[in-house]
mmCIF file of C-alpha atoms and ligand atoms in Angstrom:
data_model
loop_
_atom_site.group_PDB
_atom_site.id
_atom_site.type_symbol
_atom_site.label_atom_id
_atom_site.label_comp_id
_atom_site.label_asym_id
_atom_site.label_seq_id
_atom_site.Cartn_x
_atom_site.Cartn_y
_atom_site.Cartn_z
ATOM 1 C CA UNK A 87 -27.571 48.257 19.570
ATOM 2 C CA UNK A 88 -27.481 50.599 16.875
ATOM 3 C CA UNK A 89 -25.975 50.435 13.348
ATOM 4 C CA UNK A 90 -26.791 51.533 10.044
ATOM 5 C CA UNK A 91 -29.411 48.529 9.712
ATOM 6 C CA UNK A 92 -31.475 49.667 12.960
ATOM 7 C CA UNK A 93 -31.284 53.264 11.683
ATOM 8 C CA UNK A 94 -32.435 52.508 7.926
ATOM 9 C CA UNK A 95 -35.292 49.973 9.233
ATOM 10 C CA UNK A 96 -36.084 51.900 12.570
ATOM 11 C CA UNK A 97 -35.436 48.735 14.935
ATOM 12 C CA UNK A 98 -33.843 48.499 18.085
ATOM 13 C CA UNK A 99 -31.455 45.757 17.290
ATOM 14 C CA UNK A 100 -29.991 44.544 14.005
ATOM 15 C CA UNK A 101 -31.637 41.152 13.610
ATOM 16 C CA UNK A 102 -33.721 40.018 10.654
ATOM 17 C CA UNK A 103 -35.479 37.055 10.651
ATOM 18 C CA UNK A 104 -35.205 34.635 7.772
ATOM 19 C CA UNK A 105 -38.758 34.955 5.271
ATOM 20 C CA UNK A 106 -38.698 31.366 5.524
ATOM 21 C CA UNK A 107 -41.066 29.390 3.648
ATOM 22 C CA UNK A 108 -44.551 28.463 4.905
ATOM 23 C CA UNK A 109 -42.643 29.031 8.476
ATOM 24 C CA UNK A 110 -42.653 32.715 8.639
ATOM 25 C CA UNK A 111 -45.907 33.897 9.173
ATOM 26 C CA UNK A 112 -47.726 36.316 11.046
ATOM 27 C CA UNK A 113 -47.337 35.205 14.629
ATOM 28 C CA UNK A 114 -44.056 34.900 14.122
ATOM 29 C CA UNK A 115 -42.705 37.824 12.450
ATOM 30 C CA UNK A 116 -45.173 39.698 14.977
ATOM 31 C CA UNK A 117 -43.541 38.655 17.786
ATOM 32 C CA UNK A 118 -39.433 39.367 16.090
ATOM 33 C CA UNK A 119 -40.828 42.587 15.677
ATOM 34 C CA UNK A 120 -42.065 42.911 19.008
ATOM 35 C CA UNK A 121 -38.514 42.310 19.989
ATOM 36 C CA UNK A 122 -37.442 44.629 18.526
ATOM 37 C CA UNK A 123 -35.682 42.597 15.152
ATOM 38 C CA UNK A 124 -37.282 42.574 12.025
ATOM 39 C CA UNK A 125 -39.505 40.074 11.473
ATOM 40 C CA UNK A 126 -40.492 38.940 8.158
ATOM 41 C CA UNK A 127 -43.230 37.610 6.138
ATOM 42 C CA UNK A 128 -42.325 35.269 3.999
ATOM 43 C CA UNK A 129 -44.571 34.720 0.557
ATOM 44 C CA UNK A 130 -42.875 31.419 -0.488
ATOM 45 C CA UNK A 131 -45.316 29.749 -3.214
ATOM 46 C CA UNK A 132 -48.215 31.475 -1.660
ATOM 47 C CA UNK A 133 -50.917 33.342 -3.683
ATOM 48 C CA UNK A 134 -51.810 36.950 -3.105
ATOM 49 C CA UNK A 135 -54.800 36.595 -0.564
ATOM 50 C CA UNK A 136 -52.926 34.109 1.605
ATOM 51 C CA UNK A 137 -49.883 36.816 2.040
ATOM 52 C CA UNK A 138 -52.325 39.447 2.506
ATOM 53 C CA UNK A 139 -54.315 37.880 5.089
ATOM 54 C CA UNK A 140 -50.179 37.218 6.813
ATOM 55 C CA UNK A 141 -49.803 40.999 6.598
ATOM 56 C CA UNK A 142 -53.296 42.135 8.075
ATOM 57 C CA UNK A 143 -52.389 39.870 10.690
ATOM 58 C CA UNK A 144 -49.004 41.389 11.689
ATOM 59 C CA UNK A 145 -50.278 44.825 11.529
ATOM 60 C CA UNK A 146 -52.814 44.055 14.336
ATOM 61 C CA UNK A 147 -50.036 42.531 16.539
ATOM 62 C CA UNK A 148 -47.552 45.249 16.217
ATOM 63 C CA UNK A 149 -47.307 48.864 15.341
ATOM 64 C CA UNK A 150 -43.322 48.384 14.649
ATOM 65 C CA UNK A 151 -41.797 47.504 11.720
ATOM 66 C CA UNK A 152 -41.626 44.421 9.611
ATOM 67 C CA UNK A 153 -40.652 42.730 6.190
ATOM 68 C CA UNK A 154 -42.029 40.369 3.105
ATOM 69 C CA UNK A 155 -39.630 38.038 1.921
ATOM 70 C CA UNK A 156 -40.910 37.632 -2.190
ATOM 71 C CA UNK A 157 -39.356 33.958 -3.146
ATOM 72 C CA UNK A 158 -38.542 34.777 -6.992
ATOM 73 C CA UNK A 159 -39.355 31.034 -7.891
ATOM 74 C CA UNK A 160 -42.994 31.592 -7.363
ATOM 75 C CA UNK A 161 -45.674 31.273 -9.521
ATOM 76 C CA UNK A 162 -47.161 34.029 -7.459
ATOM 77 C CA UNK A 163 -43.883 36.256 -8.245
ATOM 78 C CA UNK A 164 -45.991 38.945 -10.152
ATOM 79 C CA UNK A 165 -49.106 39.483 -8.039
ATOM 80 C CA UNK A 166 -46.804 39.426 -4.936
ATOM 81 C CA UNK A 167 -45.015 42.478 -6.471
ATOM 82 C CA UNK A 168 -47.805 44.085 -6.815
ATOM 83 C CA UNK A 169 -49.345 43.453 -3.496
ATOM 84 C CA UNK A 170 -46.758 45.153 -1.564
ATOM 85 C CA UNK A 171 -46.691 48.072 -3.170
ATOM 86 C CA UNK A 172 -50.632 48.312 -2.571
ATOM 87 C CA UNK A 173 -50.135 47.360 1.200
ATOM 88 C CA UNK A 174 -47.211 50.160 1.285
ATOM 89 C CA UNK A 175 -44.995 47.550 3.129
ATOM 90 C CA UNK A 176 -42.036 49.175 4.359
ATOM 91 C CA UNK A 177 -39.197 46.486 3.728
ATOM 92 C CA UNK A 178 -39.010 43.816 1.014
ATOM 93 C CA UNK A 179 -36.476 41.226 1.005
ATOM 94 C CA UNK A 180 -35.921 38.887 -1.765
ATOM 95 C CA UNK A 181 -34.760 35.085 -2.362
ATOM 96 C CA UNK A 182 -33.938 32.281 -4.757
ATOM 97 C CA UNK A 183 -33.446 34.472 -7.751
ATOM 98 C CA UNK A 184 -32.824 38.347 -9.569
ATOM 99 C CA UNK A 185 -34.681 40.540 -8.411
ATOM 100 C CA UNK A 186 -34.348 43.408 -11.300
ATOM 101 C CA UNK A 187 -37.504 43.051 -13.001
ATOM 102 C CA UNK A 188 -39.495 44.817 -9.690
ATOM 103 C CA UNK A 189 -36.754 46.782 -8.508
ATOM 104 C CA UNK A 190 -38.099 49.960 -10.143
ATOM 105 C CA UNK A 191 -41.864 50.096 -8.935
ATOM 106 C CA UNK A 192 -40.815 49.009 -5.571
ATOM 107 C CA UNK A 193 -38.495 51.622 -4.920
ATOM 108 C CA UNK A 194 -40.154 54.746 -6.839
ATOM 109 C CA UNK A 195 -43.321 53.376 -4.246
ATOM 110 C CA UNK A 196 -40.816 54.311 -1.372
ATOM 111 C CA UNK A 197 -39.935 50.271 -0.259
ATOM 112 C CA UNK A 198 -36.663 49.452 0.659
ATOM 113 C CA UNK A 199 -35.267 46.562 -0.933
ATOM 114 C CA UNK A 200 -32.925 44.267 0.475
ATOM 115 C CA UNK A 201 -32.680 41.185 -1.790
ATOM 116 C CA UNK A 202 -30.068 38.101 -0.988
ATOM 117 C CA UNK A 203 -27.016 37.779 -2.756
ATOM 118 C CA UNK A 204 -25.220 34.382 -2.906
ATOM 119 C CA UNK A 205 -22.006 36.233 -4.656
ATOM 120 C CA UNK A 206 -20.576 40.057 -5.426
ATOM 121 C CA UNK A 207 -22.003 39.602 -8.680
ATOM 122 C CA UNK A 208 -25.155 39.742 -8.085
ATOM 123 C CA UNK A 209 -24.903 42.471 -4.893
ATOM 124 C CA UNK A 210 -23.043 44.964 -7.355
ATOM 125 C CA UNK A 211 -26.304 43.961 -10.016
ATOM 126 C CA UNK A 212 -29.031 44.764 -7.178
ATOM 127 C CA UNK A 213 -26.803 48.115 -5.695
ATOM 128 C CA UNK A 214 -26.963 49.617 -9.573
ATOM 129 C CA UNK A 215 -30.983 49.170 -9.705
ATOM 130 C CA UNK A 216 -31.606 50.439 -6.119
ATOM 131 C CA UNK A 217 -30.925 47.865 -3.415
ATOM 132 C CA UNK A 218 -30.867 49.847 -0.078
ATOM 133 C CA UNK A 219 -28.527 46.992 1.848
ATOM 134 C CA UNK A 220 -27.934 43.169 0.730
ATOM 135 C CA UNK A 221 -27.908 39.839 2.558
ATOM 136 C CA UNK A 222 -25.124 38.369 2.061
ATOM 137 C CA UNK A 223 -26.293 34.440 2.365
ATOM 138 C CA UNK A 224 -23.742 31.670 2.644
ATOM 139 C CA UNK A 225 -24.415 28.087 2.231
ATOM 140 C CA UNK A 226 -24.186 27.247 5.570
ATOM 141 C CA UNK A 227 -27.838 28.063 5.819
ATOM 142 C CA UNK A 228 -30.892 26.522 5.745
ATOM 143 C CA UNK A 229 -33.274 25.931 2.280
ATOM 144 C CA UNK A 230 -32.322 27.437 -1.150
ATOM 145 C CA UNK A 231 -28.533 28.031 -1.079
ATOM 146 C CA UNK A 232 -25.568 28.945 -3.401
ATOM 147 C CA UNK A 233 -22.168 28.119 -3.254
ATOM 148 C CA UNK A 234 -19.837 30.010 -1.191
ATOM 149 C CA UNK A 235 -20.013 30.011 2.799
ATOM 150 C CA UNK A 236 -20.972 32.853 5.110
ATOM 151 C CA UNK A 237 -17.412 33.114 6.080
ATOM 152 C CA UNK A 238 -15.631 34.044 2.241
ATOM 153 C CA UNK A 239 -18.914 35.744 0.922
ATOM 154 C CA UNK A 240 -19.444 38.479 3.866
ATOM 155 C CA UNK A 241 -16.060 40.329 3.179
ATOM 156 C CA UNK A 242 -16.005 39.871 -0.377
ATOM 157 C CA UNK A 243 -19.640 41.359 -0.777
ATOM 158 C CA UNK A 244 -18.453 44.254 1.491
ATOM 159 C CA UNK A 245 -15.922 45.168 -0.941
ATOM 160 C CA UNK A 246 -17.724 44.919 -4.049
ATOM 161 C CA UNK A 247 -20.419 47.401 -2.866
ATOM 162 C CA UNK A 248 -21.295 50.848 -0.665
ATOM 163 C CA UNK A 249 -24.393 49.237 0.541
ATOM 164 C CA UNK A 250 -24.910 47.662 3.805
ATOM 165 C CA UNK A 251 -24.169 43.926 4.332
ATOM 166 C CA UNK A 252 -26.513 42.085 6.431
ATOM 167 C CA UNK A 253 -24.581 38.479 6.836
ATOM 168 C CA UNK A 254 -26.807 35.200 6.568
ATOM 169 C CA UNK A 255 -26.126 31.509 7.106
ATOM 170 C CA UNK A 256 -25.142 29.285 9.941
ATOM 171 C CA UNK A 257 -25.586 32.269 12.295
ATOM 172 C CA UNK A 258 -27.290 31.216 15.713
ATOM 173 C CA UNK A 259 -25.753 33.030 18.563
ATOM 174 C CA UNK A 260 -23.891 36.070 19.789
ATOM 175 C CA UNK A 261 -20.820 34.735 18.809
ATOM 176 C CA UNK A 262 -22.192 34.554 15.230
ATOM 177 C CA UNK A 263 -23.252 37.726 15.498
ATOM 178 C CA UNK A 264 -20.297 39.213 16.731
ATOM 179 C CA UNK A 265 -17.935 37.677 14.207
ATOM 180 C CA UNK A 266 -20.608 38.721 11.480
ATOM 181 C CA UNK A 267 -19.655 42.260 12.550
ATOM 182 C CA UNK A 268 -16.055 41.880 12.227
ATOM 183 C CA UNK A 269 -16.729 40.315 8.388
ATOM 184 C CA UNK A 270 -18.178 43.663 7.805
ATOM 185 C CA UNK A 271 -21.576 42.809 8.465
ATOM 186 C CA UNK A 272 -23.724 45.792 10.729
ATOM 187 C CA UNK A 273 -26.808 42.866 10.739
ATOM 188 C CA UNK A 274 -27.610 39.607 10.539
ATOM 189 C CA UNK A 275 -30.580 37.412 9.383
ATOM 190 C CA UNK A 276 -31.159 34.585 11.378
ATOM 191 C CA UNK A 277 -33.600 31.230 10.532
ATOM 192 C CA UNK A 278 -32.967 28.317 12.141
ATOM 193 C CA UNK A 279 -33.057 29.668 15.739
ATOM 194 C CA UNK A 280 -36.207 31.524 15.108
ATOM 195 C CA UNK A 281 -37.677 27.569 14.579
ATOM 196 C CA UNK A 282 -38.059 26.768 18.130
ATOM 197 C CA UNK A 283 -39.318 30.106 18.973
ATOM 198 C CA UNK A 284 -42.658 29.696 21.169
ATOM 199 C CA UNK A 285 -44.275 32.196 18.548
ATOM 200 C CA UNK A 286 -43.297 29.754 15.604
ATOM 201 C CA UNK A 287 -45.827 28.055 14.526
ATOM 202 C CA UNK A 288 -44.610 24.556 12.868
ATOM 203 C CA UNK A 289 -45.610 21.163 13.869
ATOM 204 C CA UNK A 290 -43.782 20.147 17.177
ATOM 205 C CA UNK A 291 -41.838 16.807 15.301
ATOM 206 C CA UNK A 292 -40.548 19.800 13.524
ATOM 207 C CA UNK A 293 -39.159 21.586 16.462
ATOM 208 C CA UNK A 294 -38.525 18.746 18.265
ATOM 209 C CA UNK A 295 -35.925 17.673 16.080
ATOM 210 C CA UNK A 296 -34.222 21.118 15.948
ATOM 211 C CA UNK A 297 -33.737 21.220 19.400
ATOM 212 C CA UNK A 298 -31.988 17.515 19.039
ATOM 213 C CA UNK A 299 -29.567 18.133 15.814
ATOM 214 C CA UNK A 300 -26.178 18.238 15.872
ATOM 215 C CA UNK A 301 -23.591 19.737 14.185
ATOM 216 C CA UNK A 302 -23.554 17.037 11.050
ATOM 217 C CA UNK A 303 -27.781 16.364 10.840
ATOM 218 C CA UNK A 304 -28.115 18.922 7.697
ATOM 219 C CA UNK A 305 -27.418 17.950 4.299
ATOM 220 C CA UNK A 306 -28.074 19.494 0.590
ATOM 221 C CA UNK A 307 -29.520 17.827 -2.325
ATOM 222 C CA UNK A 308 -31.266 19.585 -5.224
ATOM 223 C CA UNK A 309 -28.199 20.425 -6.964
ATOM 224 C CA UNK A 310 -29.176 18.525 -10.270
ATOM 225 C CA UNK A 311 -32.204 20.641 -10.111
ATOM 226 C CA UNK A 312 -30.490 23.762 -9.899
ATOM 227 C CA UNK A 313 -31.167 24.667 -6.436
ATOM 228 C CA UNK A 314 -29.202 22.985 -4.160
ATOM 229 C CA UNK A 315 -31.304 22.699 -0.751
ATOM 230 C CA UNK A 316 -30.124 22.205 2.865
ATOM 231 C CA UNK A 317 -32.294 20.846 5.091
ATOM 232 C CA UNK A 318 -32.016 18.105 7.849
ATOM 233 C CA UNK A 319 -30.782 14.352 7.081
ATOM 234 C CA UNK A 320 -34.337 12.599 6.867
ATOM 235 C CA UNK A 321 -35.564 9.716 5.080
ATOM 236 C CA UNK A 322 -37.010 12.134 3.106
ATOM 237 C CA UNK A 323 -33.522 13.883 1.917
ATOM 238 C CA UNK A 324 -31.784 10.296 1.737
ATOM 239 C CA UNK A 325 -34.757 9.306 -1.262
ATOM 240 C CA UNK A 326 -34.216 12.424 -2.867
ATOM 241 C CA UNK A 327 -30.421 12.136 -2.510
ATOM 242 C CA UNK A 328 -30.751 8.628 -4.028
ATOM 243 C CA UNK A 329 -33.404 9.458 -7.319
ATOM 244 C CA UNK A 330 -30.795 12.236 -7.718
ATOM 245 C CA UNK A 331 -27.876 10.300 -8.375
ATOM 246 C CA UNK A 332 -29.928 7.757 -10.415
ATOM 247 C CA UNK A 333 -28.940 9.154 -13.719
ATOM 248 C CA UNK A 334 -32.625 6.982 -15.085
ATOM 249 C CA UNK A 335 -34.876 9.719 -12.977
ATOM 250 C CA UNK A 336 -35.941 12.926 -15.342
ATOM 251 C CA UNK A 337 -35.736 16.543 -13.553
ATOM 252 C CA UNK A 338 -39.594 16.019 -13.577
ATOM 253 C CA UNK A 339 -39.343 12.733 -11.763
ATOM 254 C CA UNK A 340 -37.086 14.522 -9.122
ATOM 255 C CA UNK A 341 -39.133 18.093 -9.334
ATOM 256 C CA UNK A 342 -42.161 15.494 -8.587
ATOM 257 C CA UNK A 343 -40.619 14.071 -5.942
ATOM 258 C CA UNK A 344 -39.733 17.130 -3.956
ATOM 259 C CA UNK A 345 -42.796 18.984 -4.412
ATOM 260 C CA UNK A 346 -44.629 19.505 -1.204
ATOM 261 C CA UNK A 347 -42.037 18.151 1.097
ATOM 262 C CA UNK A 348 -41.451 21.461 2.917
ATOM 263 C CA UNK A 349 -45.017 21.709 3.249
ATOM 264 C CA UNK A 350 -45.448 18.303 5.188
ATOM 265 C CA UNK A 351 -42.890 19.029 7.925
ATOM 266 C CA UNK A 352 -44.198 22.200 8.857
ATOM 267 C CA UNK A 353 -47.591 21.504 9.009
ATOM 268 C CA UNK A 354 -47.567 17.748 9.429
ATOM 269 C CA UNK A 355 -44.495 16.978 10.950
ATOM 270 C CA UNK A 356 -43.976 13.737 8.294
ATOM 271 C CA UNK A 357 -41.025 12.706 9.319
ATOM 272 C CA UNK A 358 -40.912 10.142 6.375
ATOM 273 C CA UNK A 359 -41.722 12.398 3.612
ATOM 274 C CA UNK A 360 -41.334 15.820 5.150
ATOM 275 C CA UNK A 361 -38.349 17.969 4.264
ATOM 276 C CA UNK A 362 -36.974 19.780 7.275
ATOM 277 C CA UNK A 363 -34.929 23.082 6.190
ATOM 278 C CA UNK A 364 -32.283 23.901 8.510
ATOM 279 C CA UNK A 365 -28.880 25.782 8.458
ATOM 280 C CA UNK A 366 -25.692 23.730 9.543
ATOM 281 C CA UNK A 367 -25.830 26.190 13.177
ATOM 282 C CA UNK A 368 -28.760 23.780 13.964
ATOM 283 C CA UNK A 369 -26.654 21.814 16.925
ATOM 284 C CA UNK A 370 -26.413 25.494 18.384
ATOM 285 C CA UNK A 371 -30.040 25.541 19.457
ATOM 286 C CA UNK A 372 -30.686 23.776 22.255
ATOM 287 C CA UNK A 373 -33.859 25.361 23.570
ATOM 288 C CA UNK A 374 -37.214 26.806 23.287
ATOM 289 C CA UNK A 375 -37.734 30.520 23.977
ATOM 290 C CA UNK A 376 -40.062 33.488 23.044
ATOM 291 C CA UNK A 377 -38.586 35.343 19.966
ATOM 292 C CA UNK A 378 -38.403 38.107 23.123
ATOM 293 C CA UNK A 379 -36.153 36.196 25.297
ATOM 294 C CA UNK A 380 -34.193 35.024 21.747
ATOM 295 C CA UNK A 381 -33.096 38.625 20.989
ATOM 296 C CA UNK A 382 -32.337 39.680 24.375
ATOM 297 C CA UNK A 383 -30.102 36.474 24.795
ATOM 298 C CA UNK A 384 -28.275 37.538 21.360
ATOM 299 C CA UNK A 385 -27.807 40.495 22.372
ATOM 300 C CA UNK A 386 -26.294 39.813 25.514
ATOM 301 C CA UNK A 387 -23.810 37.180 23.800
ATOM 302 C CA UNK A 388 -22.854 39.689 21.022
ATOM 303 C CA UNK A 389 -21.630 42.293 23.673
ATOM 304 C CA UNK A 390 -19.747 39.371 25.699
ATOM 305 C CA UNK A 391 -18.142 38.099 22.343
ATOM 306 C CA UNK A 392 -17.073 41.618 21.473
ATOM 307 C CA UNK A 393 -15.819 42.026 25.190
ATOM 308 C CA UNK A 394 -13.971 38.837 25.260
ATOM 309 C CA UNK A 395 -12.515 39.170 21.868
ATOM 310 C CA UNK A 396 -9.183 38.867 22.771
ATOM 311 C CA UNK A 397 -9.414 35.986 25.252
ATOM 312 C CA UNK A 398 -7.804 33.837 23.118
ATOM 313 C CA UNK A 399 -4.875 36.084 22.048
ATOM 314 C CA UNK A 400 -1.617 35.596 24.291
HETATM 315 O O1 LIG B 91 -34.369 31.778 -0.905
HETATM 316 C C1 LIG B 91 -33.729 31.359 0.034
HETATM 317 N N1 LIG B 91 -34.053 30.233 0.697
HETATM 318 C C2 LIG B 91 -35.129 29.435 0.395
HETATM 319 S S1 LIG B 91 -36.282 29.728 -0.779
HETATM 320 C C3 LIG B 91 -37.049 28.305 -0.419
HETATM 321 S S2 LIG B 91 -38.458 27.775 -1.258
HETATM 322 C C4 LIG B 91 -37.763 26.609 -2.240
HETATM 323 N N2 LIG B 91 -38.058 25.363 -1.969
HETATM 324 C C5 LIG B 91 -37.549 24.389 -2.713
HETATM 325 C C6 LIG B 91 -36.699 24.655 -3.752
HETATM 326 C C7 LIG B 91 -36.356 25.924 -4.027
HETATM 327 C C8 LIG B 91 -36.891 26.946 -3.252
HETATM 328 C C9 LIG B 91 -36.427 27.680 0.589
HETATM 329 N N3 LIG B 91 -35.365 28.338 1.036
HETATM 330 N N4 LIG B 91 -32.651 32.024 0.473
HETATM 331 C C10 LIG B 91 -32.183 33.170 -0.210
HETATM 332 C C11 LIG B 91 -31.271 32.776 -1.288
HETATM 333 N N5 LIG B 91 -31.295 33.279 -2.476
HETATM 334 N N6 LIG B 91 -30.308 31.848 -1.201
HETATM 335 C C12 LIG B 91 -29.692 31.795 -2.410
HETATM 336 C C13 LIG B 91 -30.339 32.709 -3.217
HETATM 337 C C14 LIG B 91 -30.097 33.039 -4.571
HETATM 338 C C15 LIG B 91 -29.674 32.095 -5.459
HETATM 339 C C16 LIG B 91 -29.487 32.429 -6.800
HETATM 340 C C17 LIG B 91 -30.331 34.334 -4.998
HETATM 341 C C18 LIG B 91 -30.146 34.662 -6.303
HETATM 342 C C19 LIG B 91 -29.718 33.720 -7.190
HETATM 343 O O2 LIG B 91 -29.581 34.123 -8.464
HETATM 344 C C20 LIG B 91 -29.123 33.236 -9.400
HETATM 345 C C21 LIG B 91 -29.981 33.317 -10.580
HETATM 346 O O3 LIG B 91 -29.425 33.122 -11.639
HETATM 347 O O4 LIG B 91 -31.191 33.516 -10.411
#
């Protein structure tokens, strides 16, 4: 399927998958790119040599192309905006912040930058210093979020800029996909189903309950903070919920609290104190599959949704 987004990345089909933190890794952005999407590297709170060691990794499981998602909020933020320009990566996606300071090196050192925008604001801010596309991200999705849904940011962000919109958030099928398309999206970025891909890497509890959510198991806290977060309803997220409308607990206290979370559900599957980042199109995934058989089944779905667009018009 082509579209401007397969043609400026040189993919086959226009899926990105989400940099997700301490999730997206080498095997799996290896095998997404195998498929033929994009797959993506995040950096999250790494430091340099970890990423690096992610991106030697990639490049000896596929020749095609792939991504590093830089999280802003990292302490790392620098060195990581360095290291891609050393390691000539091709595309750079950004998250959880502005993206202005790098914008200049990255793109005079031939990278094409595609950070996400949570409003028109900030996509008409990243088109002026260079952006090649944005991701439009609502807050149906899973992890750092902002405030308006997939559904009112897509078409507002394609008519505040010239740049193409890849749409983001609560996107887990072809029907997703296909009504993406008609917001004025020509990609998509997709998380939460890449979790229970065989190539994905987390701790099974993790998958396991993926594949058992519904539509209502997510929930955001965080917003105190600054950064609202979605992830699934846990003990975990219930605690935070509660210290965060305890008016006695200091940002610090609930900064403390959070810290490491994300880190014990993906690699220990703590389902006590592990925080398990999903988008609210978790109840759509229902089973395992190679990040292969994921793509080809999108596919597929997008084409029947465009087909059978008018089914329901009398
Ligand atoms: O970045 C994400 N999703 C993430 S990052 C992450 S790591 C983390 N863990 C705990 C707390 C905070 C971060 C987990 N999930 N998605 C992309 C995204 N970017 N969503 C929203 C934004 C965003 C928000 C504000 C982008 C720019 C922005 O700018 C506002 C400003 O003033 O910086």
């Amino acid at each position: 399927m082509k579209t401007i987004i397969t043609e400026l990345l040189g993919i086959e089909y226009p899926i990105l998958q989400g940099g997700m933190a301490w999730v997206a890794n080498a095997s799996l952005a290896g095998a997404v790119s195998n498929a033929g999407g994009l797959g993506i590297i995040g950096a999250a709170n790494a430091p340099k040599e970890v990423v690096q060691e992610e991106i030697r990794k990639v490049r000896e499981l596929t020749d095609k192309p792939f991504g590093v998602n830089i999280m802003l909020m990292s302490p790392f933020v620098d060195d990581i905006a360095k290291l891609v320009i050393d390691e000539k990566i091709k595309v750079v996606t950004t998250g959880a912040g502005l993206p202005s300071k790098y914008m200049k090196d990255w793109i005079e050192a031939g990278i094409i930058v595609i950070p996400v925008v949570p409003s028109c604001g900030m996509a008409k801010m990243v088109q002026r210093s260079g952006a090649s596309a944005v991701i439009a991200e609502g807050g149906e999705a899973g992890g750092h979020i902002g405030e308006l849904n997939t559904m009112s940011l897509v078409p507002q962000v394609r008519d505040a800029v010239d740049i193409p919109v890849i749409a983001a958030g609560g996107i887990a099928d072809g029907r997703g996909i296909a009504a993406a398309f008609m917001l004025g999206a020509s990609g998509v970025q997709m998380g939460t189903r890449f979790l229970v891909a065989k190539e994905c890497t987390i701790h099974r509890n993790y998958k396991d309950k993926i594949l058992k959510s519904k539509d209502i198991d997510t929930m955001t806290t965080g917003r105190r903070l600054g950064h609202p977060v979605r992830a699934l309803k846990t003990p975990f997220t219930r605690a935070f919920q509660k210290n965060e409308n305890d008016s006695a607990k200091t940002l610090e206290e609930l900064e403390a609290f959070g810290a490491g979370a994300l880190r014990k559900a993906v690699l220990e599957g703590d389902e006590k104190d592990g925080c398990f980042m999903a988008g609210q199109c978790c109840g759509l995934v229902k089973k395992e599959q190679t990040a292969e058989e994921i793509i080809q089944e999108l596919m597929k779905e997008t084409i029947e949704a465009f087909n059978g667009g008018l089914q329901w018009v009398k």
